[in-house]
Coordinates of C-alpha atoms in Angstrom, one line a residue:
Chain A
X1 CA -24.4 9.4 -32.2
X2 CA -21.0 8.3 -33.5
X3 CA -19.7 10.0 -36.7
X4 CA -16.4 9.1 -38.2
X5 CA -15.3 11.4 -40.9
X6 CA -12.6 10.2 -43.3
X7 CA -10.1 8.8 -40.8
X8 CA -6.8 7.3 -41.8
X9 CA -4.1 5.7 -39.7
X10 CA -0.7 4.4 -41.0
X11 CA 1.5 2.4 -38.6
X12 CA 5.3 2.7 -38.9
X13 CA 5.2 5.2 -41.7
X14 CA 8.4 5.4 -43.9
X15 CA 9.7 2.0 -42.8
X16 CA 9.5 -1.5 -44.4
X17 CA 6.8 -2.3 -41.9
X18 CA 4.6 0.5 -43.1
X19 CA 1.0 -0.5 -42.8
X20 CA -2.0 1.6 -43.8
X21 CA -4.5 0.2 -41.2
X22 CA -7.3 2.6 -41.9
X23 CA -7.8 4.5 -45.2
X24 CA -10.4 7.3 -45.5
X25 CA -12.9 5.4 -43.4
X26 CA -16.2 7.0 -42.7
X27 CA -19.1 5.7 -40.6
X28 CA -22.3 7.1 -39.1
X29 CA -24.0 5.3 -36.2
X30 CA -27.5 6.4 -35.1
X31 CA -28.5 6.5 -31.5
X32 CA -29.3 3.0 -30.4
X33 CA -27.7 1.3 -33.4
X34 CA -26.2 -2.1 -32.8
X35 CA -23.8 -2.9 -35.7
X36 CA -21.8 -6.0 -36.1
X37 CA -18.5 -5.9 -38.0
X38 CA -16.9 -8.8 -40.0
X39 CA -13.9 -8.7 -42.1
X40 CA -10.7 -10.4 -43.3
X41 CA -7.5 -10.8 -41.4
X42 CA -5.9 -7.4 -40.8
X43 CA -8.8 -5.5 -42.2
X44 CA -8.5 -2.9 -39.4
X45 CA -11.4 -3.9 -37.2
X46 CA -9.5 -3.6 -33.9
X47 CA -7.6 -0.6 -35.2
X48 CA -11.0 1.1 -35.9
X49 CA -12.0 0.4 -32.3
X50 CA -8.7 1.6 -30.9
X51 CA -9.1 4.8 -32.9
X52 CA -12.5 5.4 -31.5
X53 CA -11.4 4.5 -27.9
X54 CA -8.4 6.8 -28.2
X55 CA -5.5 4.3 -27.9
X56 CA -3.9 6.3 -30.6
X57 CA -4.7 9.6 -32.4
X58 CA -5.7 9.2 -36.0
X59 CA -3.4 10.7 -38.7
X60 CA -6.3 12.3 -40.6
X61 CA -10.0 12.8 -40.3
X62 CA -12.2 13.5 -37.3
X63 CA -14.3 11.5 -34.8
X64 CA -17.5 12.9 -33.3
X65 CA -19.4 11.3 -30.4
X66 CA -22.8 12.8 -29.5
X67 CA -21.9 15.9 -31.5
X68 CA -18.6 16.5 -29.6
X69 CA -15.3 16.3 -31.6
X70 CA -13.3 13.7 -29.7
X71 CA -10.5 13.4 -32.2
X72 CA -7.8 14.6 -29.9
X73 CA -9.4 13.7 -26.6
X74 CA -7.2 11.4 -24.3
X75 CA -8.1 7.8 -23.9
X76 CA -8.9 7.9 -20.2
X77 CA -11.2 10.8 -20.8
X78 CA -13.0 9.1 -23.7
X79 CA -13.5 6.0 -21.5
X80 CA -15.8 7.9 -19.3
X81 CA -18.4 7.5 -22.1
X82 CA -17.0 4.6 -24.2
X83 CA -16.9 1.0 -23.0
X84 CA -14.3 -1.2 -24.7
X85 CA -14.2 -5.0 -24.3
X86 CA -11.4 -7.1 -25.8
X87 CA -11.1 -10.7 -26.9
X88 CA -8.6 -11.3 -24.1
X89 CA -10.8 -11.6 -20.9
X90 CA -7.7 -10.7 -18.8
X91 CA -7.5 -7.2 -20.3
X92 CA -10.5 -5.6 -18.6
X93 CA -10.0 -6.3 -15.0
X94 CA -7.2 -6.0 -12.3
X95 CA -6.4 -9.6 -11.3
X96 CA -4.9 -8.9 -7.9
X97 CA -7.8 -6.7 -6.7
X98 CA -11.1 -8.1 -5.4
X99 CA -14.3 -8.1 -7.4
X100 CA -15.8 -5.3 -5.4
X101 CA -12.6 -3.2 -5.8
X102 CA -12.8 -3.7 -9.6
X103 CA -16.4 -2.6 -9.6
X104 CA -15.6 0.4 -7.5
X105 CA -13.1 1.5 -10.1
X106 CA -15.6 1.0 -12.9
X107 CA -18.1 3.0 -10.8
X108 CA -15.6 5.9 -10.9
X109 CA -17.0 6.8 -14.3
X110 CA -20.2 7.9 -12.6
X111 CA -18.7 10.7 -10.7
X112 CA -16.7 13.8 -11.4
X113 CA -13.2 12.5 -10.5
X114 CA -12.2 14.7 -7.5
X115 CA -15.2 14.3 -5.3
X116 CA -14.7 10.6 -4.8
X117 CA -10.9 10.5 -4.5
X118 CA -10.8 9.7 -0.8
X119 CA -14.0 7.8 -0.4
X120 CA -13.9 4.1 0.4
X121 CA -16.3 1.4 -0.7
X122 CA -19.5 2.0 1.3
X123 CA -22.1 -0.5 2.3
X124 CA -24.4 1.2 -0.1
X125 CA -21.9 0.6 -2.9
X126 CA -21.6 -3.0 -1.9
X127 CA -25.3 -3.5 -2.0
X128 CA -25.4 -2.0 -5.5
X129 CA -22.5 -4.2 -6.7
X130 CA -24.1 -7.2 -5.2
X131 CA -27.4 -6.5 -7.0
X132 CA -25.6 -6.0 -10.3
X133 CA -23.5 -9.1 -10.0
X134 CA -26.5 -11.3 -9.2
X135 CA -27.8 -10.4 -12.7
X136 CA -25.0 -12.4 -14.2
X137 CA -26.3 -15.6 -12.5
X138 CA -22.7 -16.8 -11.9
X139 CA -22.7 -16.6 -8.1
X140 CA -20.2 -13.8 -8.2
X141 CA -22.2 -11.8 -5.7
X142 CA -21.1 -14.2 -2.9
X143 CA -17.4 -13.9 -3.9
X144 CA -17.0 -10.1 -3.8
X145 CA -14.0 -10.2 -1.5
X146 CA -12.1 -12.6 -3.8
X147 CA -9.4 -11.4 -6.2
X148 CA -10.6 -11.4 -9.8
X149 CA -7.6 -13.5 -10.8
X150 CA -9.4 -16.5 -9.4
X151 CA -12.3 -16.2 -11.8
X152 CA -12.6 -18.2 -15.0
X153 CA -12.2 -16.4 -18.4
X154 CA -15.9 -16.4 -18.9
X155 CA -16.6 -15.0 -15.5
X156 CA -14.0 -12.3 -16.0
X157 CA -15.4 -11.3 -19.3
X158 CA -19.0 -11.2 -17.9
X159 CA -17.6 -9.0 -15.1
X160 CA -15.8 -6.8 -17.5
X161 CA -19.1 -6.4 -19.5
X162 CA -20.9 -5.5 -16.3
X163 CA -18.2 -3.0 -15.4
X164 CA -18.2 -1.4 -18.9
X165 CA -22.0 -0.9 -18.7
X166 CA -22.3 -0.3 -15.0
X167 CA -22.5 3.4 -15.8
X168 CA -24.4 3.4 -19.1
X169 CA -21.8 4.3 -21.8
X170 CA -22.7 6.3 -24.9
X171 CA -20.9 3.8 -27.0
X172 CA -19.9 0.2 -26.4
X173 CA -17.1 -1.4 -28.4
X174 CA -17.0 -5.2 -28.3
X175 CA -13.9 -6.6 -30.0
X176 CA -14.7 -10.3 -30.4
X177 CA -15.4 -10.4 -26.7
X178 CA -16.7 -13.9 -26.7
X179 CA -14.1 -15.4 -29.1
X180 CA -11.8 -16.7 -26.4
X181 CA -14.5 -18.4 -24.4
X182 CA -15.9 -21.9 -24.6
X183 CA -19.1 -22.2 -26.7
X184 CA -21.5 -22.4 -23.8
X185 CA -19.9 -19.5 -21.9
X186 CA -19.6 -17.5 -25.1
X187 CA -23.4 -17.9 -25.7
X188 CA -24.1 -16.9 -22.1
X189 CA -21.9 -13.7 -22.4
X190 CA -23.5 -12.9 -25.8
X191 CA -27.0 -13.3 -24.4
X192 CA -26.1 -11.0 -21.5
X193 CA -24.6 -8.5 -23.9
X194 CA -27.8 -8.5 -26.1
X195 CA -30.0 -8.0 -23.1
X196 CA -28.0 -5.2 -21.5
X197 CA -27.6 -3.4 -24.8
X198 CA -31.3 -3.7 -25.6
X199 CA -32.5 -2.8 -22.1
X200 CA -30.5 0.4 -21.9
X201 CA -30.6 1.3 -25.6
X202 CA -26.8 1.5 -25.8
X203 CA -25.2 2.3 -29.2
X204 CA -22.9 -0.6 -29.9
X205 CA -20.3 -1.9 -32.3
X206 CA -19.4 -5.6 -32.2
X207 CA -16.6 -7.4 -34.1
X208 CA -17.3 -11.0 -34.7
X209 CA -16.0 -13.8 -36.9
X210 CA -19.2 -15.7 -36.8
X211 CA -21.1 -14.9 -40.0
X212 CA -24.5 -15.9 -38.5
X213 CA -23.9 -13.7 -35.5
X214 CA -23.0 -10.9 -37.9
X215 CA -26.5 -11.1 -39.4
X216 CA -28.6 -12.1 -36.4
X217 CA -27.2 -9.8 -33.7
X218 CA -28.0 -6.1 -33.8
X219 CA -29.7 -4.1 -36.6
X220 CA -26.8 -3.4 -38.9
X221 CA -23.9 -5.3 -40.5
X222 CA -20.6 -3.8 -41.7
X223 CA -17.9 -5.6 -43.6
X224 CA -14.3 -4.4 -43.6
X225 CA -11.3 -5.0 -45.8
X226 CA -8.0 -3.3 -46.1
X227 CA -8.9 -0.5 -43.8
X228 CA -12.2 0.3 -45.4
X229 CA -15.8 -0.5 -45.0
X230 CA -16.7 -2.4 -48.1
X231 CA -20.3 -3.4 -47.3
X232 CA -22.9 -1.8 -45.1
X233 CA -26.4 -3.2 -44.7
X234 CA -29.3 -2.6 -42.4
X235 CA -33.1 -3.0 -42.2
X236 CA -35.0 -5.1 -44.7
X237 CA -32.1 -5.7 -47.0
X238 CA -30.1 -7.2 -44.1
X239 CA -32.9 -9.4 -42.9
X240 CA -33.1 -11.1 -46.3
X241 CA -29.4 -11.8 -46.5
X242 CA -27.9 -15.3 -46.0
X243 CA -24.3 -16.0 -45.1
X244 CA -23.7 -16.9 -48.8
X245 CA -25.1 -13.6 -49.9
X246 CA -22.9 -11.8 -47.4
X247 CA -19.8 -13.5 -48.7
X248 CA -20.8 -12.5 -52.2
X249 CA -21.4 -8.9 -51.2
X250 CA -18.0 -8.9 -49.6
X251 CA -16.4 -10.1 -52.9
X252 CA -18.1 -7.4 -54.8
X253 CA -17.2 -4.7 -52.4
X254 CA -13.6 -5.8 -51.7
X255 CA -12.7 -7.3 -55.1
X256 CA -11.5 -10.4 -53.4
X257 CA -12.7 -13.4 -51.3
X258 CA -13.1 -13.0 -47.6
X259 CA -9.9 -14.2 -46.2
X260 CA -10.2 -14.9 -42.5
X261 CA -8.8 -18.1 -41.1
X262 CA -11.1 -18.0 -38.1
X263 CA -14.3 -17.2 -39.8
X264 CA -17.3 -19.4 -38.9
X265 CA -19.7 -20.0 -41.7
X266 CA -22.1 -22.4 -40.1
Chain B
X1 CA 25.4 -18.8 21.3
X2 CA 23.1 -17.1 23.8
X3 CA 25.6 -14.2 24.1
X4 CA 24.9 -13.3 20.4
X5 CA 21.3 -12.6 21.0
X6 CA 21.5 -9.9 23.7
X7 CA 18.6 -7.5 24.5
X8 CA 20.5 -4.6 23.0
X9 CA 20.6 -6.4 19.7
X10 CA 16.8 -6.8 19.8
X11 CA 16.5 -3.2 20.8
X12 CA 18.6 -1.7 18.0
X13 CA 17.2 -4.1 15.4
X14 CA 13.7 -2.9 16.4
X15 CA 14.7 0.8 16.3
X16 CA 16.5 0.7 13.0
X17 CA 14.1 -1.9 11.6
X18 CA 11.1 0.4 12.2
X19 CA 12.9 3.5 10.7
X20 CA 14.1 1.6 7.6
X21 CA 10.6 0.0 7.3
X22 CA 9.5 3.3 6.0
X23 CA 11.8 2.9 3.0
X24 CA 10.6 -0.7 2.6
X25 CA 7.0 0.6 2.6
X26 CA 8.1 3.2 0.0
X27 CA 9.3 0.4 -2.3
X28 CA 6.1 -1.6 -1.4
X29 CA 4.2 1.3 -3.1
X30 CA 6.5 1.8 -6.0
X31 CA 7.9 -1.7 -6.7
X32 CA 5.1 -4.0 -5.6
X33 CA 2.0 -2.0 -6.1
X34 CA 2.9 0.3 -9.0
X35 CA 5.3 -2.2 -10.6
X36 CA 7.9 0.5 -11.1
X37 CA 11.6 0.1 -10.1
X38 CA 12.0 3.6 -8.6
X39 CA 15.8 4.2 -8.3
X40 CA 15.2 7.7 -6.8
X41 CA 15.3 6.0 -3.4
X42 CA 19.0 6.3 -2.7
X43 CA 19.3 10.0 -3.4
X44 CA 15.9 10.7 -1.9
X45 CA 16.9 9.0 1.4
X46 CA 19.9 11.2 1.6
X47 CA 17.8 14.2 0.7
X48 CA 15.4 13.4 3.6
X49 CA 18.4 13.0 5.8
X50 CA 20.0 16.3 4.8
X51 CA 16.8 18.3 4.9
X52 CA 15.9 16.7 8.2
X53 CA 19.3 17.4 9.7
X54 CA 19.3 21.1 8.6
X55 CA 15.8 21.8 10.0
X56 CA 16.6 19.9 13.2
X57 CA 19.8 22.1 13.5
X58 CA 17.5 25.1 13.2
X59 CA 15.7 23.8 16.3
X60 CA 12.5 22.2 14.7
X61 CA 12.9 18.5 15.0
X62 CA 9.2 17.8 14.3
X63 CA 9.0 20.2 11.4
X64 CA 12.1 18.4 10.1
X65 CA 10.0 15.2 9.6
X66 CA 7.4 17.0 7.5
X67 CA 10.0 19.0 5.6
X68 CA 11.8 15.8 4.7
X69 CA 8.6 14.2 3.6
X70 CA 7.8 17.2 1.4
X71 CA 11.3 17.2 -0.1
X72 CA 11.0 13.5 -0.8
X73 CA 7.6 14.0 -2.4
X74 CA 9.2 16.6 -4.6
X75 CA 11.9 14.3 -5.7
X76 CA 9.3 11.6 -6.5
X77 CA 7.4 14.2 -8.4
X78 CA 10.4 15.0 -10.6
X79 CA 10.9 11.3 -11.3
X80 CA 7.2 10.8 -12.1
X81 CA 7.2 13.9 -14.3
X82 CA 10.2 12.6 -16.3
X83 CA 8.6 9.3 -17.0
X84 CA 5.0 10.2 -17.5
X85 CA 5.2 13.6 -19.3
X86 CA 8.6 13.5 -20.9
X87 CA 8.8 9.9 -22.0
X88 CA 11.9 9.0 -20.0
X89 CA 12.2 5.3 -19.3
X90 CA 11.1 4.8 -15.6
X91 CA 14.4 3.3 -14.4
X92 CA 16.4 6.0 -16.2
X93 CA 14.2 8.7 -14.7
X94 CA 15.1 7.4 -11.3
X95 CA 18.8 7.3 -12.1
X96 CA 18.8 10.8 -13.5
X97 CA 17.0 12.2 -10.5
X98 CA 19.2 10.2 -8.1
X99 CA 22.3 11.7 -9.8
X100 CA 21.0 15.2 -9.7
X101 CA 20.1 14.9 -6.1
X102 CA 23.7 14.4 -5.1
X103 CA 24.4 18.1 -5.8
X104 CA 21.1 19.2 -4.2
X105 CA 21.9 17.2 -1.1
X106 CA 25.4 18.7 -0.7
X107 CA 23.9 22.1 -1.3
X108 CA 21.2 21.5 1.4
X109 CA 24.0 20.6 3.9
X110 CA 25.7 23.9 3.1
X111 CA 28.2 22.4 0.7
X112 CA 29.6 20.1 3.3
X113 CA 29.4 16.3 3.1
X114 CA 28.6 15.9 6.8
X115 CA 26.2 17.6 9.1
X116 CA 26.5 17.1 12.8
X117 CA 23.5 17.2 15.2
X118 CA 25.1 16.7 18.6
X119 CA 23.5 18.8 21.2
X120 CA 20.4 19.5 19.2
X121 CA 16.9 18.6 20.3
X122 CA 15.6 15.7 18.3
X123 CA 12.3 13.9 18.3
X124 CA 14.0 11.3 20.4
X125 CA 15.4 13.6 23.0
X126 CA 12.1 15.5 23.2
X127 CA 10.2 12.2 23.2
X128 CA 12.3 10.9 26.0
X129 CA 11.4 14.0 28.1
X130 CA 7.7 13.6 27.4
X131 CA 7.4 9.8 27.8
X132 CA 9.7 9.8 30.8
X133 CA 12.5 7.3 31.1
X134 CA 11.3 5.7 34.3
X135 CA 9.3 2.6 33.4
X136 CA 10.4 1.9 29.8
X137 CA 14.0 2.6 30.4
X138 CA 16.1 2.7 27.2
X139 CA 13.1 1.5 25.1
X140 CA 11.8 5.0 24.5
X141 CA 13.3 5.1 21.0
X142 CA 11.6 1.9 20.1
X143 CA 8.3 3.3 21.4
X144 CA 8.7 6.5 19.3
X145 CA 9.7 4.8 16.0
X146 CA 7.1 2.1 16.5
X147 CA 4.4 4.8 17.0
X148 CA 5.5 6.6 13.8
X149 CA 5.6 3.4 11.8
X150 CA 2.2 2.3 13.1
X151 CA 0.7 5.6 12.2
X152 CA 2.2 5.5 8.7
X153 CA 1.0 1.9 8.3
X154 CA -2.5 2.8 9.4
X155 CA -2.7 5.8 7.1
X156 CA -1.3 3.8 4.2
X157 CA -3.8 1.0 4.7
X158 CA -6.6 3.5 4.8
X159 CA -5.3 5.3 1.7
X160 CA -4.9 2.2 -0.4
X161 CA -8.6 1.4 0.2
X162 CA -9.8 4.8 -1.0
X163 CA -10.8 5.3 -4.6
X164 CA -7.5 7.0 -5.3
X165 CA -5.5 4.3 -3.6
X166 CA -7.4 1.6 -5.5
X167 CA -6.7 3.5 -8.8
X168 CA -3.0 3.4 -7.9
X169 CA -3.1 -0.3 -7.2
X170 CA -5.0 -0.9 -10.5
X171 CA -2.4 1.1 -12.4
X172 CA 0.3 -1.4 -11.4
X173 CA -2.0 -4.4 -11.8
X174 CA -3.5 -3.7 -15.2
X175 CA -2.6 -0.5 -16.9
X176 CA -4.9 -1.1 -19.8
X177 CA -7.9 -1.6 -17.6
X178 CA -7.1 1.7 -15.8
X179 CA -7.3 3.7 -18.9
X180 CA -10.6 2.2 -19.8
X181 CA -12.0 3.0 -16.4
X182 CA -11.5 6.7 -16.9
X183 CA -8.5 6.9 -14.6
X184 CA -5.5 8.9 -15.7
X185 CA -2.4 6.7 -15.2
X186 CA -0.2 9.8 -15.3
X187 CA -1.9 11.1 -12.3
X188 CA -1.9 7.8 -10.3
X189 CA 1.8 7.2 -11.1
X190 CA 2.6 10.7 -9.9
X191 CA 0.7 10.4 -6.7
X192 CA 2.1 7.0 -6.0
X193 CA 5.8 8.0 -6.5
X194 CA 5.3 11.2 -4.5
X195 CA 3.8 9.2 -1.6
X196 CA 6.5 6.5 -1.8
X197 CA 9.4 9.1 -1.8
X198 CA 7.8 11.1 1.0
X199 CA 8.1 8.0 3.2
X200 CA 11.7 7.5 2.1
X201 CA 12.4 11.2 3.0
X202 CA 10.7 10.7 6.4
X203 CA 12.9 7.7 7.0
X204 CA 16.0 9.7 6.1
X205 CA 15.0 12.5 8.5
X206 CA 14.5 10.0 11.3
X207 CA 17.9 8.4 10.7
X208 CA 19.6 11.8 10.8
X209 CA 18.0 12.5 14.2
X210 CA 18.6 9.0 15.4
X211 CA 22.3 8.9 14.8
X212 CA 22.6 12.7 15.3
X213 CA 24.4 13.1 12.0
X214 CA 23.9 13.2 8.2
X215 CA 26.4 12.4 5.5
X216 CA 26.2 12.5 1.8
X217 CA 26.7 8.8 1.2
X218 CA 24.2 7.6 3.7
X219 CA 21.7 6.6 1.0
X220 CA 24.0 4.5 -1.1
X221 CA 22.5 1.1 -1.7
X222 CA 19.3 2.0 0.2
X223 CA 17.1 0.7 -2.6
X224 CA 18.7 -2.8 -2.4
X225 CA 18.5 -2.9 1.3
X226 CA 14.8 -1.9 1.3
X227 CA 14.2 -4.5 -1.5
X228 CA 15.8 -7.1 0.7
X229 CA 13.5 -6.2 3.6
X230 CA 10.5 -6.2 1.3
X231 CA 11.4 -9.6 -0.1
X232 CA 12.1 -11.1 3.3
X233 CA 8.6 -9.8 4.4
X234 CA 7.0 -11.2 1.3
X235 CA 8.6 -14.6 1.8
X236 CA 7.3 -14.8 5.3
X237 CA 3.8 -13.4 4.8
X238 CA 3.3 -14.1 1.1
X239 CA 2.4 -11.4 -1.4
X240 CA -1.1 -12.4 -2.1
X241 CA -2.9 -11.6 1.2
X242 CA -4.8 -8.4 2.2
X243 CA -3.1 -5.1 1.9
X244 CA -2.9 -4.8 5.7
X245 CA -1.2 -8.2 5.9
X246 CA 1.3 -7.2 3.3
X247 CA 2.1 -3.8 5.0
X248 CA 2.7 -5.6 8.3
X249 CA 4.8 -8.2 6.4
X250 CA 7.0 -5.4 5.0
X251 CA 7.6 -3.9 8.4
X252 CA 8.4 -7.3 9.8
X253 CA 10.8 -8.0 6.9
X254 CA 12.6 -4.7 7.7
X255 CA 13.0 -5.5 11.4
X256 CA 14.2 -9.0 10.6
X257 CA 16.7 -7.7 8.1
X258 CA 18.1 -5.4 10.8
X259 CA 18.2 -8.2 13.2
X260 CA 20.2 -10.4 10.8
X261 CA 22.6 -7.4 10.2
X262 CA 23.0 -6.9 14.0
X263 CA 23.8 -10.6 14.5
X264 CA 26.2 -10.5 11.6
X265 CA 28.0 -7.5 13.1
X266 CA 28.1 -9.2 16.4
X267 CA 29.8 -12.2 14.8
X268 CA 32.4 -9.6 13.7
X269 CA 31.4 -9.7 10.0
X270 CA 32.9 -6.4 8.8
X271 CA 30.3 -3.7 8.3
X272 CA 31.6 -3.2 4.7
X273 CA 30.4 -6.7 3.8
X274 CA 26.8 -5.9 4.6
X275 CA 26.0 -4.3 1.2
X276 CA 27.3 -7.4 -0.6
X277 CA 25.2 -9.6 1.6
X278 CA 22.1 -7.5 0.9
X279 CA 22.8 -7.6 -2.8
X280 CA 23.1 -11.4 -2.6
X281 CA 19.9 -11.7 -0.6
X282 CA 18.0 -9.6 -3.2
X283 CA 19.5 -11.4 -6.2
X284 CA 18.8 -14.9 -4.7
X285 CA 15.3 -14.0 -3.5
X286 CA 14.2 -12.6 -6.9
X287 CA 15.9 -15.4 -8.9
X288 CA 14.6 -18.2 -6.8
X289 CA 11.1 -18.7 -8.3
X290 CA 12.6 -18.6 -11.8
X291 CA 15.4 -21.1 -11.0
X292 CA 13.0 -23.4 -9.2
X293 CA 10.8 -23.5 -12.3
X294 CA 13.8 -24.2 -14.6
X295 CA 15.0 -27.0 -12.2
X296 CA 11.6 -28.6 -12.2
X297 CA 11.6 -28.7 -16.0
X298 CA 15.1 -30.2 -16.1
X299 CA 14.0 -32.8 -13.6
X300 CA 11.1 -33.8 -15.8
X301 CA 13.3 -33.8 -18.9
X302 CA 15.8 -36.1 -17.1
X303 CA 13.0 -38.4 -15.8
X304 CA 11.6 -38.6 -19.3
X305 CA 15.0 -39.4 -20.8
X306 CA 15.6 -42.1 -18.2
X307 CA 12.1 -43.5 -18.7
X308 CA 12.8 -44.0 -22.4
X309 CA 16.1 -45.7 -21.8
X310 CA 14.5 -48.1 -19.3
X311 CA 11.7 -48.8 -21.7
X312 CA 14.3 -50.2 -24.2
X313 CA 13.6 -47.7 -27.0
X314 CA 9.8 -47.9 -26.7
X315 CA 9.8 -44.1 -27.0
X316 CA 10.9 -44.2 -30.6
X317 CA 7.4 -44.3 -31.9

């Protein structure tokens, strides 16, 4: 499904701020894989996601999605098949537009651009949006005419998740998408994520700083350090691992302790 | 005081207010919705005026409106092209195009700085013949411009509710979200600026026909004046309501601005002073929320300081 072949990215090359964010990183994700990623501060987790989503073009290497070489494909074109959620719940929605308008924009992914340019939100669209929103169980289906800016962070993130998966993406990138939410809401959004991903069989990558989540959610765990994947586990080996084992594996792979000031061990 | 507010003041404020409302609507699209300070406006207004005047002189006053819109859209396209494809800072892109337009405008007017339309058919003279002067008297101009503005407002309202219109709104609201919704911001910015500047061009063309002349400096300061109208409208209506409400607020702001100007002129404020007044209105209106916040903070700081002194140093801990 997703094949990353030896990609590298250096920011501010030739300056004192030079930072090799990704170094010869390779990764293969199978169709329906749900991999979690943990790693130290500045390991390149978000950079990896941005490289896949097309926020920047990698310096070296190639990225293939579903057999297609997307290395030089523009961000807005990739977003047709790649969903990307950020830690900041404000990033994924337009605050001054209503819930139904935001959903209509997300629904654009379903159509070839030109045919819907001058269509307005139809009652059929509204019914569809309402049905989808009711799945969240947050009462948003009765607030479709309200601007998104009035929603709480958790509600906005849930809406963003819904929008990203409204038209089933080939790949879903979750960049600590529950980290900025309060524990109860975070759990709700995570449950929602798990059920949507499972139900539709979406291939998914999720960054987390919760070590338990890294082992429990999905079917594969990746650990990153200094722009590389230092540990990759799945299947039976993964199911036997404890958090302590995971930290030990990191130490072996990275040659240093996991240094993440936000990591949750319990 | 009653002598200041004559019927003719209302009338001319309505006429000019409606015509200039189109520029205010242009800035509503570029400044409020797209969040881009589009400085093409001044030159683009003159361009619309020049193109409108020349086509009117050729005997096609209605075609003049569309020609001016097209020329405006073209100017907007160049600005958009500079900032989206060539990496020019958006403000600078506007300034560059604005400067270049001076030469274009003069060329359009046959390398003369003034074009005269006296004796030509205009949309107003033709409209007067069609509507008939009998029962609305001198108000036929108001009827014509109000119809045009109403039409533009209706189309704009419809357009901003379409998928493309919503994409343009989202581009100004959250650019990151737009990219991840498979919308190309280059495209939405281009369409938005073309649309905005076509309205500016239309306004210029109407002014040329309204005052039966065009001159090369007519657009100077237009962006500030339109911003003043926009801000007056926002202050009255608020900038959070529905799109239709905000469109109507912008038009109202423009009419009100013209009314203020008309009254000022009536009170023999020299016409030259008006641009300074507009500049002050815009500066004050934009600065007010910021200053208000600062003042509130100072007030709290002062109250806190006094509270500690009254408490006899209890705040030391």
